[in-house]
Amino acid sequence: MGILFSRSLALLALLCLLLPCHGKLSTKFYAKSCPGVATIVRSAMAQAVAKEPRMGASIVRLFFHDCFVNVGRIYGCDASILLDDTPTFTGEKNAGANANSVRGYEVIDAIKTQVEAACKGIVSCADIVALASRDAVNLLGGPTWNVQLGRKDSRTASQSAANANLPGPGSSAASLVSAFAAKGLSARDMTALSGAHTVGRARCLFFRGRIYAEPNINATFAAARQQTCPQSGGDGNLAPFDDQTPDAFDNAYFRNLMAQRGLLHSDQELFNGGPTDAQVRKYSGNAGMFASDFAKAMVKMGGLMPAAGTPTEVRLNCRRVN
């Protein structure tokens, strides 16, 4: 019986490597086929975050940028962002919002290598990214949640779709609400997910316009940012989104917004006389509410899946199709 079950699992894994395999996500998806996957991912993420706390924020951003791209019938959290460009294929890595910005690919590669050694051909790259982002948040002091698993990896990606779907740093509150609504995410979900900017860094290129030209910014904050972000040059110079507790996943981001200390234009738009002001106020005074809403929104966003019938697989190497 044990041999027959093992052979059945192996056959199922082979079929999913070759054919579209879609099913309902489950927290117990790998309970029998790869029971140690969560432990492997957590251990690797603990090492990565200990080495560089910023990497936690980078992995969360990678997950968001993966889930948020539509490519025809390819939709959602499908690891399309991990595919490298080739002479005959242009993927998402060099899209405007990703080039020289999204990072952490090597961390995912390292985790995938360890997972493959334990359970070859079983765990998708998309699920590894989902688990890693949960652990990244928690390791930085944020909430944890049960990750729904069972995603498959796309066999394609689209730079143009990434350019069209990913909200930019100059986005208005209205455009953010609309972009998230298109994915089935509410304004409350969007505000909570934006709270991921309580950790991480941004490049001068993306906030220069705000610190030199926008009126709704704390003067002391603007002056401090201008010290490392000149009006010309220094595009790659980094500044923390939250300069109070830059590597702690807390609700300081929302308190910063209320003090007009949002780093990006799109950050401050969440508290600028618009539809999300009230939610920002609530999160700024209630860390538990923010943590709970953030975890729920991450699960909701993580449920964005490719449409049934979309060609998918479990990649053996996250950077290329099988």
GROMACS .gro file of C-alpha atoms in nm:
model
  322
    1MET     CA    1   0.000   0.000   0.000
    2GLY     CA    2   0.284   0.240   0.090
    3ILE     CA    3   0.467   0.166  -0.236
    4LEU     CA    4   0.146   0.219  -0.438
    5PHE     CA    5   0.079   0.553  -0.263
    6SER     CA    6   0.436   0.668  -0.328
    7ARG     CA    7   0.407   0.575  -0.694
    8SER     CA    8   0.076   0.761  -0.719
    9LEU     CA    9   0.235   1.072  -0.572
   10ALA     CA   10   0.525   1.046  -0.813
   11LEU     CA   11   0.287   1.008  -1.110
   12LEU     CA   12   0.084   1.309  -0.996
   13ALA     CA   13   0.400   1.517  -0.961
   14LEU     CA   14   0.510   1.414  -1.313
   15LEU     CA   15   0.173   1.502  -1.463
   16CYS     CA   16   0.179   1.844  -1.297
   17LEU     CA   17   0.525   1.905  -1.435
   18LEU     CA   18   0.389   1.851  -1.786
   19LEU     CA   19   0.023   1.958  -1.782
   20PRO     CA   20  -0.195   2.235  -1.639
   21CYS     CA   21  -0.274   2.139  -1.280
   22HIS     CA   22  -0.512   2.364  -1.089
   23GLY     CA   23  -0.693   2.294  -0.769
   24LYS     CA   24  -0.817   2.459  -0.457
   25LEU     CA   25  -0.545   2.598  -0.236
   26SER     CA   26  -0.498   2.436   0.103
   27THR     CA   27  -0.278   2.491   0.406
   28LYS     CA   28  -0.219   2.113   0.405
   29PHE     CA   29  -0.134   2.078   0.036
   30TYR     CA   30   0.216   1.939   0.103
   31ALA     CA   31   0.134   1.758   0.428
   32LYS     CA   32   0.216   1.419   0.274
   33SER     CA   33   0.419   1.504  -0.037
   34CYS     CA   34   0.666   1.747   0.125
   35PRO     CA   35   0.590   1.788   0.496
   36GLY     CA   36   0.913   1.973   0.574
   37VAL     CA   37   0.877   2.253   0.320
   38ALA     CA   38   0.763   2.521   0.565
   39THR     CA   39   1.053   2.444   0.798
   40ILE     CA   40   1.304   2.463   0.513
   41VAL     CA   41   1.169   2.798   0.395
   42ARG     CA   42   1.156   2.943   0.746
   43SER     CA   43   1.513   2.841   0.823
   44ALA     CA   44   1.647   2.989   0.499
   45MET     CA   45   1.454   3.312   0.549
   46ALA     CA   46   1.579   3.343   0.906
   47GLN     CA   47   1.936   3.328   0.776
   48ALA     CA   48   1.866   3.577   0.496
   49VAL     CA   49   1.696   3.831   0.724
   50ALA     CA   50   1.963   3.794   0.993
   51LYS     CA   51   2.227   3.869   0.729
   52GLU     CA   52   2.034   4.165   0.584
   53PRO     CA   53   1.705   4.278   0.744
   54ARG     CA   54   1.613   4.468   0.427
   55MET     CA   55   1.583   4.135   0.247
   56GLY     CA   56   1.263   4.066   0.437
   57ALA     CA   57   1.099   4.369   0.279
   58SER     CA   58   1.242   4.274  -0.060
   59ILE     CA   59   1.083   3.929  -0.052
   60VAL     CA   60   0.743   4.073   0.041
   61ARG     CA   61   0.771   4.316  -0.249
   62LEU     CA   62   0.868   4.034  -0.485
   63PHE     CA   63   0.551   3.846  -0.383
   64PHE     CA   64   0.334   4.153  -0.441
   65HIS     CA   65   0.489   4.224  -0.781
   66ASP     CA   66   0.437   3.863  -0.881
   67CYS     CA   67   0.073   3.843  -0.775
   68PHE     CA   68  -0.030   4.176  -0.927
   69VAL     CA   69   0.043   4.105  -1.296
   70ASN     CA   70  -0.215   3.992  -1.551
   71VAL     CA   71  -0.099   3.835  -1.877
   72GLY     CA   72  -0.406   3.738  -2.075
   73ARG     CA   73  -0.524   3.427  -1.894
   74ILE     CA   74  -0.209   3.414  -1.683
   75TYR     CA   75  -0.309   3.584  -1.364
   76GLY     CA   76  -0.183   3.614  -1.011
   77CYS     CA   77   0.074   3.448  -0.790
   78ASP     CA   78   0.244   3.222  -1.043
   79ALA     CA   79   0.618   3.297  -1.008
   80SER     CA   80   0.619   3.462  -1.352
   81ILE     CA   81   0.840   3.737  -1.209
   82LEU     CA   82   1.119   3.484  -1.148
   83LEU     CA   83   1.168   3.391  -1.514
   84ASP     CA   84   1.492   3.523  -1.665
   85ASP     CA   85   1.496   3.691  -2.003
   86THR     CA   86   1.636   3.485  -2.291
   87PRO     CA   87   1.724   3.576  -2.653
   88THR     CA   88   1.370   3.477  -2.751
   89PHE     CA   89   1.174   3.574  -2.439
   90THR     CA   90   1.130   3.898  -2.245
   91GLY     CA   91   0.991   3.853  -1.896
   92GLU     CA   92   0.896   4.081  -1.607
   93LYS     CA   93   1.230   4.137  -1.436
   94ASN     CA   94   1.315   4.446  -1.640
   95ALA     CA   95   0.971   4.606  -1.630
   96GLY     CA   96   0.974   4.965  -1.510
   97ALA     CA   97   0.865   4.884  -1.155
   98ASN     CA   98   1.103   4.586  -1.128
   99ALA     CA   99   1.432   4.676  -1.299
  100ASN     CA  100   1.711   4.756  -1.055
  101SER     CA  101   1.445   4.750  -0.786
  102VAL     CA  102   1.292   4.408  -0.715
  103ARG     CA  103   1.550   4.186  -0.546
  104GLY     CA  104   1.577   3.862  -0.353
  105TYR     CA  105   1.587   3.629  -0.653
  106GLU     CA  106   1.900   3.459  -0.520
  107VAL     CA  107   1.730   3.393  -0.186
  108ILE     CA  108   1.442   3.219  -0.363
  109ASP     CA  109   1.693   3.020  -0.572
  110ALA     CA  110   1.871   2.903  -0.258
  111ILE     CA  111   1.544   2.798  -0.094
  112LYS     CA  112   1.433   2.616  -0.409
  113THR     CA  113   1.760   2.421  -0.415
  114GLN     CA  114   1.703   2.304  -0.058
  115VAL     CA  115   1.339   2.219  -0.122
  116GLU     CA  116   1.426   2.024  -0.438
  117ALA     CA  117   1.684   1.824  -0.242
  118ALA     CA  118   1.411   1.723   0.001
  119CYS     CA  119   1.114   1.684  -0.237
  120LYS     CA  120   1.210   1.686  -0.604
  121GLY     CA  121   0.954   1.827  -0.845
  122ILE     CA  122   0.683   1.873  -0.582
  123VAL     CA  123   0.683   2.233  -0.453
  124SER     CA  124   0.622   2.523  -0.690
  125CYS     CA  125   0.833   2.836  -0.694
  126ALA     CA  126   0.511   3.033  -0.647
  127ASP     CA  127   0.442   2.856  -0.318
  128ILE     CA  128   0.800   2.911  -0.203
  129VAL     CA  129   0.760   3.286  -0.259
  130ALA     CA  130   0.428   3.285  -0.071
  131LEU     CA  131   0.581   3.105   0.227
  132ALA     CA  132   0.894   3.320   0.222
  133SER     CA  133   0.694   3.644   0.227
  134ARG     CA  134   0.495   3.526   0.530
  135ASP     CA  135   0.815   3.437   0.713
  136ALA     CA  136   0.980   3.764   0.612
  137VAL     CA  137   0.703   3.966   0.775
  138ASN     CA  138   0.704   3.757   1.090
  139LEU     CA  139   1.083   3.757   1.127
  140LEU     CA  140   1.076   4.139   1.121
  141GLY     CA  141   0.827   4.142   1.407
  142GLY     CA  142   0.503   4.135   1.210
  143PRO     CA  143   0.212   3.892   1.214
  144THR     CA  144   0.205   3.537   1.087
  145TRP     CA  145  -0.071   3.351   0.907
  146ASN     CA  146  -0.150   3.013   0.757
  147VAL     CA  147  -0.036   3.015   0.394
  148GLN     CA  148  -0.269   2.856   0.143
  149LEU     CA  149  -0.062   2.632  -0.086
  150GLY     CA  150  -0.101   2.446  -0.413
  151ARG     CA  151  -0.005   2.713  -0.667
  152LYS     CA  152   0.164   2.620  -0.992
  153ASP     CA  153   0.427   2.813  -1.186
  154SER     CA  154   0.349   2.991  -1.510
  155ARG     CA  155   0.522   2.897  -1.832
  156THR     CA  156   0.537   3.256  -1.953
  157ALA     CA  157   0.557   3.618  -1.839
  158SER     CA  158   0.503   3.961  -1.990
  159GLN     CA  159   0.705   4.277  -1.942
  160SER     CA  160   0.427   4.487  -2.095
  161ALA     CA  161   0.170   4.340  -1.856
  162ALA     CA  162   0.398   4.414  -1.561
  163ASN     CA  163   0.433   4.773  -1.682
  164ALA     CA  164   0.056   4.802  -1.716
  165ASN     CA  165  -0.046   4.637  -1.389
  166LEU     CA  166   0.201   4.744  -1.121
  167PRO     CA  167   0.111   5.071  -0.942
  168GLY     CA  168   0.389   5.330  -0.959
  169PRO     CA  169   0.531   5.561  -0.690
  170GLY     CA  170   0.342   5.855  -0.839
  171SER     CA  171   0.002   5.687  -0.813
  172SER     CA  172  -0.297   5.878  -0.675
  173ALA     CA  173  -0.524   5.740  -0.404
  174ALA     CA  174  -0.802   5.696  -0.659
  175SER     CA  175  -0.580   5.502  -0.900
  176LEU     CA  176  -0.455   5.279  -0.617
  177VAL     CA  177  -0.808   5.200  -0.505
  178SER     CA  178  -0.900   5.122  -0.867
  179ALA     CA  179  -0.593   4.906  -0.932
  180PHE     CA  180  -0.654   4.694  -0.623
  181ALA     CA  181  -1.028   4.672  -0.690
  182ALA     CA  182  -0.945   4.522  -1.029
  183LYS     CA  183  -0.782   4.235  -0.840
  184GLY     CA  184  -1.076   4.194  -0.603
  185LEU     CA  185  -0.901   4.377  -0.321
  186SER     CA  186  -1.083   4.647  -0.124
  187ALA     CA  187  -0.959   4.993  -0.029
  188ARG     CA  188  -0.906   4.855   0.321
  189ASP     CA  189  -0.699   4.568   0.180
  190MET     CA  190  -0.495   4.817  -0.023
  191THR     CA  191  -0.430   5.038   0.279
  192ALA     CA  192  -0.325   4.741   0.490
  193LEU     CA  193  -0.096   4.601   0.219
  194SER     CA  194   0.060   4.945   0.171
  195GLY     CA  195   0.165   4.913   0.534
  196ALA     CA  196   0.439   4.678   0.413
  197HIS     CA  197   0.626   5.005   0.359
  198THR     CA  198   0.686   5.007   0.731
  199VAL     CA  199   1.003   4.819   0.630
  200GLY     CA  200   1.234   4.842   0.331
  201ARG     CA  201   1.406   5.113   0.132
  202ALA     CA  202   1.332   5.317  -0.180
  203ARG     CA  203   1.564   5.467  -0.439
  204CYS     CA  204   1.608   5.844  -0.465
  205LEU     CA  205   1.477   5.829  -0.822
  206PHE     CA  206   1.133   5.738  -0.690
  207PHE     CA  207   1.094   6.004  -0.419
  208ARG     CA  208   1.299   6.299  -0.549
  209GLY     CA  209   0.995   6.474  -0.689
  210ARG     CA  210   0.815   6.450  -0.358
  211ILE     CA  211   1.090   6.583  -0.132
  212TYR     CA  212   1.170   6.882  -0.353
  213ALA     CA  213   0.833   6.984  -0.496
  214GLU     CA  214   0.534   6.862  -0.296
  215PRO     CA  215   0.370   7.088  -0.037
  216ASN     CA  216   0.218   6.817   0.187
  217ILE     CA  217   0.549   6.706   0.338
  218ASN     CA  218   0.706   6.765   0.676
  219ALA     CA  219   0.986   7.019   0.620
  220THR     CA  220   1.231   6.851   0.858
  221PHE     CA  221   1.167   6.514   0.697
  222ALA     CA  222   1.215   6.657   0.348
  223ALA     CA  223   1.542   6.825   0.446
  224ALA     CA  224   1.675   6.500   0.593
  225ARG     CA  225   1.592   6.306   0.278
  226GLN     CA  226   1.751   6.575   0.059
  227GLN     CA  227   2.085   6.512   0.233
  228THR     CA  228   2.120   6.181   0.050
  229CYS     CA  229   1.896   6.248  -0.253
  230PRO     CA  230   2.024   6.545  -0.455
  231GLN     CA  231   1.817   6.720  -0.719
  232SER     CA  232   2.031   6.557  -0.987
  233GLY     CA  233   2.236   6.239  -0.966
  234GLY     CA  234   2.229   5.979  -0.693
  235ASP     CA  235   1.927   5.801  -0.839
  236GLY     CA  236   2.019   5.477  -0.664
  237ASN     CA  237   2.073   5.628  -0.320
  238LEU     CA  238   1.847   5.457  -0.068
  239ALA     CA  239   1.626   5.589   0.211
  240PRO     CA  240   1.402   5.395   0.452
  241PHE     CA  241   1.027   5.415   0.401
  242ASP     CA  242   0.994   5.443   0.778
  243ASP     CA  243   1.283   5.635   0.929
  244GLN     CA  244   1.159   5.574   1.284
  245THR     CA  245   1.181   5.192   1.296
  246PRO     CA  246   1.309   5.103   0.947
  247ASP     CA  247   1.351   4.730   1.000
  248ALA     CA  248   1.060   4.661   1.236
  249PHE     CA  249   0.727   4.550   1.095
  250ASP     CA  250   0.495   4.774   1.297
  251ASN     CA  251   0.233   5.045   1.243
  252ALA     CA  252   0.477   5.339   1.244
  253TYR     CA  253   0.421   5.380   0.869
  254PHE     CA  254   0.070   5.507   0.936
  255ARG     CA  255   0.180   5.744   1.210
  256ASN     CA  256   0.436   5.879   0.963
  257LEU     CA  257   0.165   5.943   0.706
  258MET     CA  258  -0.037   6.142   0.959
  259ALA     CA  259   0.275   6.354   1.021
  260GLN     CA  260   0.323   6.404   0.644
  261ARG     CA  261   0.636   6.188   0.648
  262GLY     CA  262   0.536   5.951   0.368
  263LEU     CA  263   0.839   5.884   0.147
  264LEU     CA  264   0.667   5.824  -0.187
  265HIS     CA  265   0.391   6.034  -0.337
  266SER     CA  266   0.177   5.718  -0.341
  267ASP     CA  267   0.243   5.668   0.031
  268GLN     CA  268   0.124   6.014   0.133
  269GLU     CA  269  -0.177   5.983  -0.095
  270LEU     CA  270  -0.321   5.741   0.159
  271PHE     CA  271  -0.352   6.032   0.403
  272ASN     CA  272  -0.422   6.341   0.200
  273GLY     CA  273  -0.790   6.421   0.241
  274GLY     CA  274  -0.900   6.113   0.047
  275PRO     CA  275  -1.099   5.792   0.095
  276THR     CA  276  -0.835   5.609   0.300
  277ASP     CA  277  -0.767   5.879   0.562
  278ALA     CA  278  -0.997   5.718   0.818
  279GLN     CA  279  -0.834   5.377   0.781
  280VAL     CA  280  -0.486   5.527   0.819
  281ARG     CA  281  -0.600   5.690   1.144
  282LYS     CA  282  -0.731   5.357   1.272
  283TYR     CA  283  -0.411   5.169   1.190
  284SER     CA  284  -0.191   5.444   1.337
  285GLY     CA  285  -0.360   5.396   1.673
  286ASN     CA  286  -0.423   5.022   1.663
  287ALA     CA  287  -0.126   4.802   1.575
  288GLY     CA  288  -0.328   4.487   1.632
  289MET     CA  289  -0.592   4.588   1.378
  290PHE     CA  290  -0.324   4.661   1.120
  291ALA     CA  291  -0.146   4.330   1.181
  292SER     CA  292  -0.472   4.135   1.154
  293ASP     CA  293  -0.588   4.317   0.841
  294PHE     CA  294  -0.247   4.284   0.678
  295ALA     CA  295  -0.241   3.907   0.733
  296LYS     CA  296  -0.593   3.870   0.591
  297ALA     CA  297  -0.508   4.085   0.289
  298MET     CA  298  -0.193   3.882   0.218
  299VAL     CA  299  -0.398   3.561   0.218
  300LYS     CA  300  -0.654   3.726  -0.010
  301MET     CA  301  -0.389   3.854  -0.250
  302GLY     CA  302  -0.216   3.517  -0.238
  303GLY     CA  303  -0.534   3.360  -0.370
  304LEU     CA  304  -0.499   3.533  -0.707
  305MET     CA  305  -0.445   3.236  -0.939
  306PRO     CA  306  -0.397   3.169  -1.311
  307ALA     CA  307  -0.726   3.090  -1.484
  308ALA     CA  308  -0.822   2.725  -1.525
  309GLY     CA  309  -0.664   2.586  -1.839
  310THR     CA  310  -0.360   2.814  -1.827
  311PRO     CA  311  -0.040   2.619  -1.903
  312THR     CA  312   0.147   2.580  -1.576
  313GLU     CA  313   0.399   2.348  -1.415
  314VAL     CA  314   0.616   2.298  -1.112
  315ARG     CA  315   0.945   2.449  -1.227
  316LEU     CA  316   1.261   2.264  -1.131
  317ASN     CA  317   1.459   2.587  -1.168
  318CYS     CA  318   1.264   2.903  -1.077
  319ARG     CA  319   1.445   3.106  -1.345
  320ARG     CA  320   1.334   2.902  -1.646
  321VAL     CA  321   1.055   2.678  -1.767
  322ASN     CA  322   1.112   2.305  -1.761
   0.00000   0.00000   0.00000
